mmCIF file of C-alpha atoms and ligand atoms in Angstrom:
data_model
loop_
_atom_site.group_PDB
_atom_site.id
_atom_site.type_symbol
_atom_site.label_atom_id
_atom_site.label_comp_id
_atom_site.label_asym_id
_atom_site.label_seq_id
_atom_site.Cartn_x
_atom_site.Cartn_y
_atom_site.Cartn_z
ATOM 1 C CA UNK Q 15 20.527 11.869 -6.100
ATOM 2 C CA UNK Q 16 20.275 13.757 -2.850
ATOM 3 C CA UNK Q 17 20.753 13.107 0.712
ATOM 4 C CA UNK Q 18 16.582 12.444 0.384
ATOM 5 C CA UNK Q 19 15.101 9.413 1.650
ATOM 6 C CA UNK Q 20 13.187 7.421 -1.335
ATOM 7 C CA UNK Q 21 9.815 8.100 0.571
ATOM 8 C CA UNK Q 22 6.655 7.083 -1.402
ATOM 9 C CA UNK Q 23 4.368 10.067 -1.669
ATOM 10 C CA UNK Q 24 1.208 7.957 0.373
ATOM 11 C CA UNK Q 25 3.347 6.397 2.967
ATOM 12 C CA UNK Q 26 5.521 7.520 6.058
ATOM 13 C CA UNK Q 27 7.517 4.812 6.873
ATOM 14 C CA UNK Q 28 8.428 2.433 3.848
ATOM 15 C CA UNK Q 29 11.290 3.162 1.561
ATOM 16 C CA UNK Q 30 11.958 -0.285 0.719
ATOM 17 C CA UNK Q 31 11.361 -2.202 -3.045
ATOM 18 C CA UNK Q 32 7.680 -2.860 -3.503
ATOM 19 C CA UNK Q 33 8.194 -5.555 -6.199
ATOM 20 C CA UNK Q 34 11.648 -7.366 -7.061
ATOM 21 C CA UNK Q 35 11.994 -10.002 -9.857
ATOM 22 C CA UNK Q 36 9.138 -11.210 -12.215
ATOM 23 C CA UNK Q 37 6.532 -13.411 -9.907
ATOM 24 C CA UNK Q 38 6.700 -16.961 -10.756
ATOM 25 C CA UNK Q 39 3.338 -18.105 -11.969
ATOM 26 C CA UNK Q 40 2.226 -20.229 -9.181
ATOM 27 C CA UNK Q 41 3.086 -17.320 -6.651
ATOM 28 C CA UNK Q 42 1.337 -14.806 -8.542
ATOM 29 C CA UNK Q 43 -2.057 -16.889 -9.542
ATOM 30 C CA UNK Q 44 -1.931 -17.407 -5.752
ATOM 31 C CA UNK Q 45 -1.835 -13.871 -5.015
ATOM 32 C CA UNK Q 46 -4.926 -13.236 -7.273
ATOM 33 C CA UNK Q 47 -6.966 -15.772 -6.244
ATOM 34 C CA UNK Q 48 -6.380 -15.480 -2.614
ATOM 35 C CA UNK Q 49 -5.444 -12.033 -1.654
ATOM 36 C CA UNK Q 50 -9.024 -10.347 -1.671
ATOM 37 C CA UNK Q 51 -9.963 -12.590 0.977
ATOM 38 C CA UNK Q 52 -7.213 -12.012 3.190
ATOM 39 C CA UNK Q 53 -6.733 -8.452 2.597
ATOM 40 C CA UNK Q 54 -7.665 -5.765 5.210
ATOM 41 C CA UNK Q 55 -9.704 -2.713 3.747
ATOM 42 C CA UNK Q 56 -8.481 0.558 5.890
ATOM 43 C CA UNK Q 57 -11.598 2.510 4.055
ATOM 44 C CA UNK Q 58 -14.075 0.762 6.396
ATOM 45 C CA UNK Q 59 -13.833 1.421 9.999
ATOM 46 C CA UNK Q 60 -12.563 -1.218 11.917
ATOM 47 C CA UNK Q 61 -14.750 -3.483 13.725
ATOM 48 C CA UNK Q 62 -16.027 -3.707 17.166
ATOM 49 C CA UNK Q 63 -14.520 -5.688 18.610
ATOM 50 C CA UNK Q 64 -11.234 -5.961 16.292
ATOM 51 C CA UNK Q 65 -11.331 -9.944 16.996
ATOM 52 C CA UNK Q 66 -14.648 -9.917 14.487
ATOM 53 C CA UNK Q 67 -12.129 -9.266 11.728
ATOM 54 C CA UNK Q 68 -11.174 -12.943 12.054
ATOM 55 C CA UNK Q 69 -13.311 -16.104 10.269
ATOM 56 C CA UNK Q 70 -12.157 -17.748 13.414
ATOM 57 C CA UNK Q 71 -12.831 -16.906 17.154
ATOM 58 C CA UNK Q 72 -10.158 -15.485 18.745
ATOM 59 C CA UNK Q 73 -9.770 -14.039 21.735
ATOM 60 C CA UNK Q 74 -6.414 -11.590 21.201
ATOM 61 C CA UNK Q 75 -5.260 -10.036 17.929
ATOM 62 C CA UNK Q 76 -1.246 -9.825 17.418
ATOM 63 C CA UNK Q 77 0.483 -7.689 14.568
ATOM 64 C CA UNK Q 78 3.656 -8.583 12.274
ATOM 65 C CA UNK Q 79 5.051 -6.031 11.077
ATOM 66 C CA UNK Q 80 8.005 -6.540 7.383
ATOM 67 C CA UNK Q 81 6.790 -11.060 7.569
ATOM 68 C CA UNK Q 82 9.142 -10.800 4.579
ATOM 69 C CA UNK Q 83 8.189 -14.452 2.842
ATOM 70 C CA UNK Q 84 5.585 -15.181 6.099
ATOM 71 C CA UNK Q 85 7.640 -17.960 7.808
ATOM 72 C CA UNK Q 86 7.494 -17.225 11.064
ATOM 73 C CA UNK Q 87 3.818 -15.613 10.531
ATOM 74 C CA UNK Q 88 2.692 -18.806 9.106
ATOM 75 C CA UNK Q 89 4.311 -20.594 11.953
ATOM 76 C CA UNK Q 90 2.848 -18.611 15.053
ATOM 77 C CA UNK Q 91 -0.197 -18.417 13.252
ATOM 78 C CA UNK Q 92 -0.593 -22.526 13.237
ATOM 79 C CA UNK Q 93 0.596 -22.728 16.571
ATOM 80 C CA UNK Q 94 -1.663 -20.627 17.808
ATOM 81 C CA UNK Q 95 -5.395 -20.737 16.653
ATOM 82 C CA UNK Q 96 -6.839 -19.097 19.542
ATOM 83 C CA UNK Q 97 -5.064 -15.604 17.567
ATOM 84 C CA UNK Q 98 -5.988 -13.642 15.217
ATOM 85 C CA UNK Q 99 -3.010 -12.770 13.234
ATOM 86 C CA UNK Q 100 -2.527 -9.395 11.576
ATOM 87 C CA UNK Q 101 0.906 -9.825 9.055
ATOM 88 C CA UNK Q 102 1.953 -6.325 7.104
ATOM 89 C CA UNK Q 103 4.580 -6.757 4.044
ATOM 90 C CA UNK Q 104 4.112 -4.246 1.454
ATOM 91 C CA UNK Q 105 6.674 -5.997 -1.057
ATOM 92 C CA UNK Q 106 4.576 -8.004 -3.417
ATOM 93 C CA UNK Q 107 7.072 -10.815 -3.812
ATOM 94 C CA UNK Q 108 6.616 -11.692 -0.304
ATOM 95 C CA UNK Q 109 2.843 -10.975 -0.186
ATOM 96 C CA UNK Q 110 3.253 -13.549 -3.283
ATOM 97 C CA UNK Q 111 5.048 -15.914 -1.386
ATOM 98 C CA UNK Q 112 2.776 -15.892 1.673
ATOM 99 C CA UNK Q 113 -0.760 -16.524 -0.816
ATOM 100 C CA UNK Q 114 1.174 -19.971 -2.233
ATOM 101 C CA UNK Q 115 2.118 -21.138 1.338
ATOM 102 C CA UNK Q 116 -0.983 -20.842 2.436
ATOM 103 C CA UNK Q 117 -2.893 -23.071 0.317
ATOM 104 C CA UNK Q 118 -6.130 -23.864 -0.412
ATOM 105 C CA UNK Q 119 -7.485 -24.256 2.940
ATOM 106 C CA UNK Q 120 -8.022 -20.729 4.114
ATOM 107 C CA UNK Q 121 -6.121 -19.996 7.553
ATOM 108 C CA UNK Q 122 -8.809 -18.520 9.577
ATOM 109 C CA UNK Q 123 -7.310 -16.495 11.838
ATOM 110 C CA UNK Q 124 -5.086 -14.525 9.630
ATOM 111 C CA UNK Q 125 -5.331 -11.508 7.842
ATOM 112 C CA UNK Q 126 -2.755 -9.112 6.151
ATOM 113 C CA UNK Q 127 -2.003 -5.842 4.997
ATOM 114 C CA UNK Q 128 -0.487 -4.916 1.734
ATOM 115 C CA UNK Q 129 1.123 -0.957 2.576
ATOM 116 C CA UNK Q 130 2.987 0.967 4.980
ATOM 117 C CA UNK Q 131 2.080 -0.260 8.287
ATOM 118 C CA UNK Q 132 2.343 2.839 9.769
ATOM 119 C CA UNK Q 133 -1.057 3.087 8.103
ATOM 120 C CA UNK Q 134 -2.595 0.312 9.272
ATOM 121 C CA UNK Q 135 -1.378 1.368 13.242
ATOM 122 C CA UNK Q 136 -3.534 4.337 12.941
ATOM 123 C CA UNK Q 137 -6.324 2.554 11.703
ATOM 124 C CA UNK Q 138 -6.269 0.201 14.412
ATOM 125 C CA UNK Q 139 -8.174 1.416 17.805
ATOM 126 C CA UNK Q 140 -6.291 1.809 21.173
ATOM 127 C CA UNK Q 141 -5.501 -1.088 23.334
ATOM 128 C CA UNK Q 142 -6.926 -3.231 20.834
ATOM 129 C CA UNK Q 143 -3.361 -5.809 20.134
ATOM 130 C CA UNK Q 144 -1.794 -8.258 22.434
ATOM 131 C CA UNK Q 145 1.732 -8.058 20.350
ATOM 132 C CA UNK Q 146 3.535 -6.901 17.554
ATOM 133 C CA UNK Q 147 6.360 -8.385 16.587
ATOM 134 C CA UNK Q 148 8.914 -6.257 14.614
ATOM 135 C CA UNK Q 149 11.598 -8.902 12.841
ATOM 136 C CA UNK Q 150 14.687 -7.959 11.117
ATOM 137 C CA UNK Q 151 13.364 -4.631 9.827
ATOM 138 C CA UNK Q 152 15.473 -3.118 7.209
ATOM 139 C CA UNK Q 153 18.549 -2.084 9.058
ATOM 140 C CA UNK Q 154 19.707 0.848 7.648
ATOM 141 C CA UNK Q 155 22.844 0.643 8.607
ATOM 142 C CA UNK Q 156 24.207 4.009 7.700
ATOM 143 C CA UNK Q 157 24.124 6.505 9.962
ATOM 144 C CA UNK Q 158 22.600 8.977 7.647
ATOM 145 C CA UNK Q 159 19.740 6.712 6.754
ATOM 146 C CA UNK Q 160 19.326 5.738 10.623
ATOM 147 C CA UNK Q 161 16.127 8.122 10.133
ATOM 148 C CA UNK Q 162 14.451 5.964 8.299
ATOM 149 C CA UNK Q 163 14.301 3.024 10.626
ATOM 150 C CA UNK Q 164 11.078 2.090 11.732
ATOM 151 C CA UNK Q 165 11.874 2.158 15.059
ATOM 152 C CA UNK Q 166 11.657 5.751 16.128
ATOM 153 C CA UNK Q 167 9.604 8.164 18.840
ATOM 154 C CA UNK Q 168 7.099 8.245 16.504
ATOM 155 C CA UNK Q 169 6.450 4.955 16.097
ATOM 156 C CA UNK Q 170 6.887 3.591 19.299
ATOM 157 C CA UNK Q 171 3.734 6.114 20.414
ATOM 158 C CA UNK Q 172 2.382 4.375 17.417
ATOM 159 C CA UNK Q 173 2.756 0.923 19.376
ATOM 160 C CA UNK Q 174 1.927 2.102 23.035
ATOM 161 C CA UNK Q 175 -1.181 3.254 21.827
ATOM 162 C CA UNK Q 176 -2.455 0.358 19.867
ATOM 163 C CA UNK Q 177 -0.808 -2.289 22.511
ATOM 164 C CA UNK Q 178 -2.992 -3.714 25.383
ATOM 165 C CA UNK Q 179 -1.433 -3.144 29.144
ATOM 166 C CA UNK Q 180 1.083 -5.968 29.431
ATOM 167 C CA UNK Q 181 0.987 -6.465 25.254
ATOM 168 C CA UNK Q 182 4.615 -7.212 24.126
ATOM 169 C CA UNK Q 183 6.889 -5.313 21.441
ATOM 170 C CA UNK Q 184 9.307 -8.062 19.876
ATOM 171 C CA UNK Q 185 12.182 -6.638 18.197
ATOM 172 C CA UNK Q 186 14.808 -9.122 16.378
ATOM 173 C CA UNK Q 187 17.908 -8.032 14.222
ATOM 174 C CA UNK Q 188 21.081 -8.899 13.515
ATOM 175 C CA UNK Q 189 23.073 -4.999 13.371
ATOM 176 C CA UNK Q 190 24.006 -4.165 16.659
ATOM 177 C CA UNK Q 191 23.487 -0.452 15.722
ATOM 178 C CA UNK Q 192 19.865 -1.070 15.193
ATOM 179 C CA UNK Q 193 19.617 -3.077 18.599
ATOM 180 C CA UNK Q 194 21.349 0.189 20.634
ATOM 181 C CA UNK Q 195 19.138 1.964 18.686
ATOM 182 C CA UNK Q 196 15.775 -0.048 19.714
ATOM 183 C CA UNK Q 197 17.114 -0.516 23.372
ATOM 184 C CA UNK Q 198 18.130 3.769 23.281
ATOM 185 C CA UNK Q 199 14.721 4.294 22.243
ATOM 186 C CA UNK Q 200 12.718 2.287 24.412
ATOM 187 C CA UNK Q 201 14.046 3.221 27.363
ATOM 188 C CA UNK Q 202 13.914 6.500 26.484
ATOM 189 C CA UNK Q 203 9.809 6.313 26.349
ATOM 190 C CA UNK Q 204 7.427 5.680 28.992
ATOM 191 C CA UNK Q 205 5.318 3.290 28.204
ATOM 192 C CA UNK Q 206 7.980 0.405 27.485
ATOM 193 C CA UNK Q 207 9.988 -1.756 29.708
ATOM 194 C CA UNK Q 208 12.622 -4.038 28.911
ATOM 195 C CA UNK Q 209 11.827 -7.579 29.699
ATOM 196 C CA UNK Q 210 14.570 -9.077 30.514
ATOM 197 C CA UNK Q 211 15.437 -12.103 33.029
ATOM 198 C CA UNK Q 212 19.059 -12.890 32.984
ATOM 199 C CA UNK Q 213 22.134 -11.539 31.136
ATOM 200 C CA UNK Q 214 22.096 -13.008 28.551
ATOM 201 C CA UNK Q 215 18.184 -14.517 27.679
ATOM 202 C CA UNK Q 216 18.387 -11.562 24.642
ATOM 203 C CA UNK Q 217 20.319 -14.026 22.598
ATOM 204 C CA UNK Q 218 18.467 -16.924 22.948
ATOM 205 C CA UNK Q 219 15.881 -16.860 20.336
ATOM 206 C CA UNK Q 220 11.618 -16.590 21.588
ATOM 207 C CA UNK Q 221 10.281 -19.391 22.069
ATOM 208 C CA UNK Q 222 8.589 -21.871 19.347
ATOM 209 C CA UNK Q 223 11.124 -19.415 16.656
ATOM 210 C CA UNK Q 224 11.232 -21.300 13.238
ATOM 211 C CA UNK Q 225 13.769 -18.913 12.204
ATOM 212 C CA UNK Q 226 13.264 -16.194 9.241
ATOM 213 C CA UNK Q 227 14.829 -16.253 5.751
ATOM 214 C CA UNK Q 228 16.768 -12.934 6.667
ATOM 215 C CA UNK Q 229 17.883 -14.675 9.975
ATOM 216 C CA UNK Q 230 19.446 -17.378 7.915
ATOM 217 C CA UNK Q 231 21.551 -15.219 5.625
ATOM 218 C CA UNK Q 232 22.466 -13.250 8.867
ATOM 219 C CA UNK Q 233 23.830 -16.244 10.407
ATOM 220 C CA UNK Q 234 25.472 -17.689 7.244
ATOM 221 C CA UNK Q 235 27.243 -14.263 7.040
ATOM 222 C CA UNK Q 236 28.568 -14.484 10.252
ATOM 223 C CA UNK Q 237 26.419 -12.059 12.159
ATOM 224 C CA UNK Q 238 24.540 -12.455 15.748
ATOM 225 C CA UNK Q 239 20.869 -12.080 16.259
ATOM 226 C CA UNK Q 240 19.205 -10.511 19.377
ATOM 227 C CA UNK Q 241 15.665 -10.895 20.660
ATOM 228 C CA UNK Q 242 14.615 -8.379 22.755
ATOM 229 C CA UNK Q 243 11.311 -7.974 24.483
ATOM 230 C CA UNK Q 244 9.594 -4.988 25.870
ATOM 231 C CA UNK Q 245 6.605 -4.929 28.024
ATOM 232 C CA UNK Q 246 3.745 -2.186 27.691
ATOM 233 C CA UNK Q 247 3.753 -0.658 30.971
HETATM 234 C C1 SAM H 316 14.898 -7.179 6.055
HETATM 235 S S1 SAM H 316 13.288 -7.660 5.622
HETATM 236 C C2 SAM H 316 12.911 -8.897 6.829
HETATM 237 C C3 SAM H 316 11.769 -9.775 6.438
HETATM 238 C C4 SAM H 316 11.394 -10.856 7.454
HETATM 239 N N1 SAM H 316 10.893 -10.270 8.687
HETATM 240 C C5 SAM H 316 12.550 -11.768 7.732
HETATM 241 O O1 SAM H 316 13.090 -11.728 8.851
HETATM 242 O O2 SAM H 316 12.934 -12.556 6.844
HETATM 243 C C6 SAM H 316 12.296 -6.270 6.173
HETATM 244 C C7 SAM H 316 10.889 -6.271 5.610
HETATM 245 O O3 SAM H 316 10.166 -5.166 6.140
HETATM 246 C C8 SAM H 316 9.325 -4.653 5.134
HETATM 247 N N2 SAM H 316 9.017 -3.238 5.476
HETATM 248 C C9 SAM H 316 9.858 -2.183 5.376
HETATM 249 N N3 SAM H 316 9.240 -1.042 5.746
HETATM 250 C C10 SAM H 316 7.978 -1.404 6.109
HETATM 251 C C11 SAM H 316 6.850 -0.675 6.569
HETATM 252 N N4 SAM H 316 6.898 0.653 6.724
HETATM 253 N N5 SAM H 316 5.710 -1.339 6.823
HETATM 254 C C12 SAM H 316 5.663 -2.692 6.672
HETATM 255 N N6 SAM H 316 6.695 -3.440 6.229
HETATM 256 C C13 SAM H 316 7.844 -2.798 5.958
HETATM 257 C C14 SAM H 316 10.120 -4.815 3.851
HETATM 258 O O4 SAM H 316 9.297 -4.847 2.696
HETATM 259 C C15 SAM H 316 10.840 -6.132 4.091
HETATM 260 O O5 SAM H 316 10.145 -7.235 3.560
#
């Protein structure tokens, strides 16, 4: 084993588990039956405007990047019809678990993506997102593996490019390291501000939150979440 990080051959940014235990049946008939419809295809160009990828009109598109099991995708995504939904998880347990949860009724202002989203950012066209939400990425927590967080200089150019003027970056996590890290790095580039009203609003959760499974086990473990916010200047 060497110092290496496990980095697939086609992607940039992932080095996580793309499948864990077997699929239960239910989850994975799901996935089958209702994946093709949902899935975004980065071999066609994307469409003009990028709200046309949606059954339903919308007038804003908003990007989740790691939904995990797709709680709090699901969630925003019902409470908010008027936007189209982009949700990227290339771990095919929770891709699995998102296709049951969603039903039979199709949710038409959702789509997903099944890889690396560092490969769906440059497939998107500038200025074309009014958020992306980043949510308890994997934390890396060693210091040695700290290059392999998504959060970096690369990736923030990523999101200043693809974010609107006044679009939103919303980072949550529970390892303080990581939050130094994503505060370090923001202010560090120009196009992002730190929104942030009083002294303590970062630890009070965004509003309408439903929570996400890894938020749970944070809290049950005895860790603190922060929210933070940054504004595309
Ligand atoms: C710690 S989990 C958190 C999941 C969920 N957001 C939650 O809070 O429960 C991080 C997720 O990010 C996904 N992930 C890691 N690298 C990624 C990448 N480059 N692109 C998209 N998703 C990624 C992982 O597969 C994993 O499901």
């Amino acid at each position: 084993m060497t110092g290496e990080p496990r980095r697939s051959r086609s992607t940039e940014a992932f080095f996580g588990r793309r499948r864990g235990k077997t699929i239960r049946t239910p989850q994975a008939d799901a996935l089958e039956a209702r994946l093709p419809a949902y899935l975004i295809d980065l071999g066609s160009r994307p469409p003009a405007p990028l709200a046309a990828l949606f059954a339903a009109p919308v007038d804003r598109v908003r990007l989740e990047i790691g939904f995990g099991g797709g709680e709090h995708l699901l969630n925003e995504a019902a409470r908010h019809p008027d936007t189209g939904f982009i949700g990227v998880e290339p771990f095919v347990n929770g891709m699995a678990k998102l296709m049951l949860a969603l039903g039979d009724t199709p949710l038409r202002n959702l789509r997903v993506y099944n890889d690396d989203a560092t490969r769906l950012l440059d497939w998107l066209p500038d200025g074309c997102l009014s958020g992306i939400d980043l949510l308890y990425p994997d934390p890396w927590p060693k210091r040695r593996h700290w290059k392999r967080r998504f959060v970096s200089r690369v990736n923030l150019d990523r999101f200043a490019r693809v974010l609107e003027k006044g679009g939103r970056f919303r980072f949550a996590s529970d390892i303080d390291s990581y939050v130094n890290w994503t505060l370090l790095h923001c202010r560090a580039h120009p196009a992002f501000d730190w929104q942030s009203s009083s002294a303590d609003d970062w630890r009070r959760p965004y509003a309408g939150w439903p929570g996400t499974r890894y938020e749970a086990k944070a809290i049950r473990e005895g860790r603190t979440p922060a929210y933070l916010t940054f504004v595309r200047v």
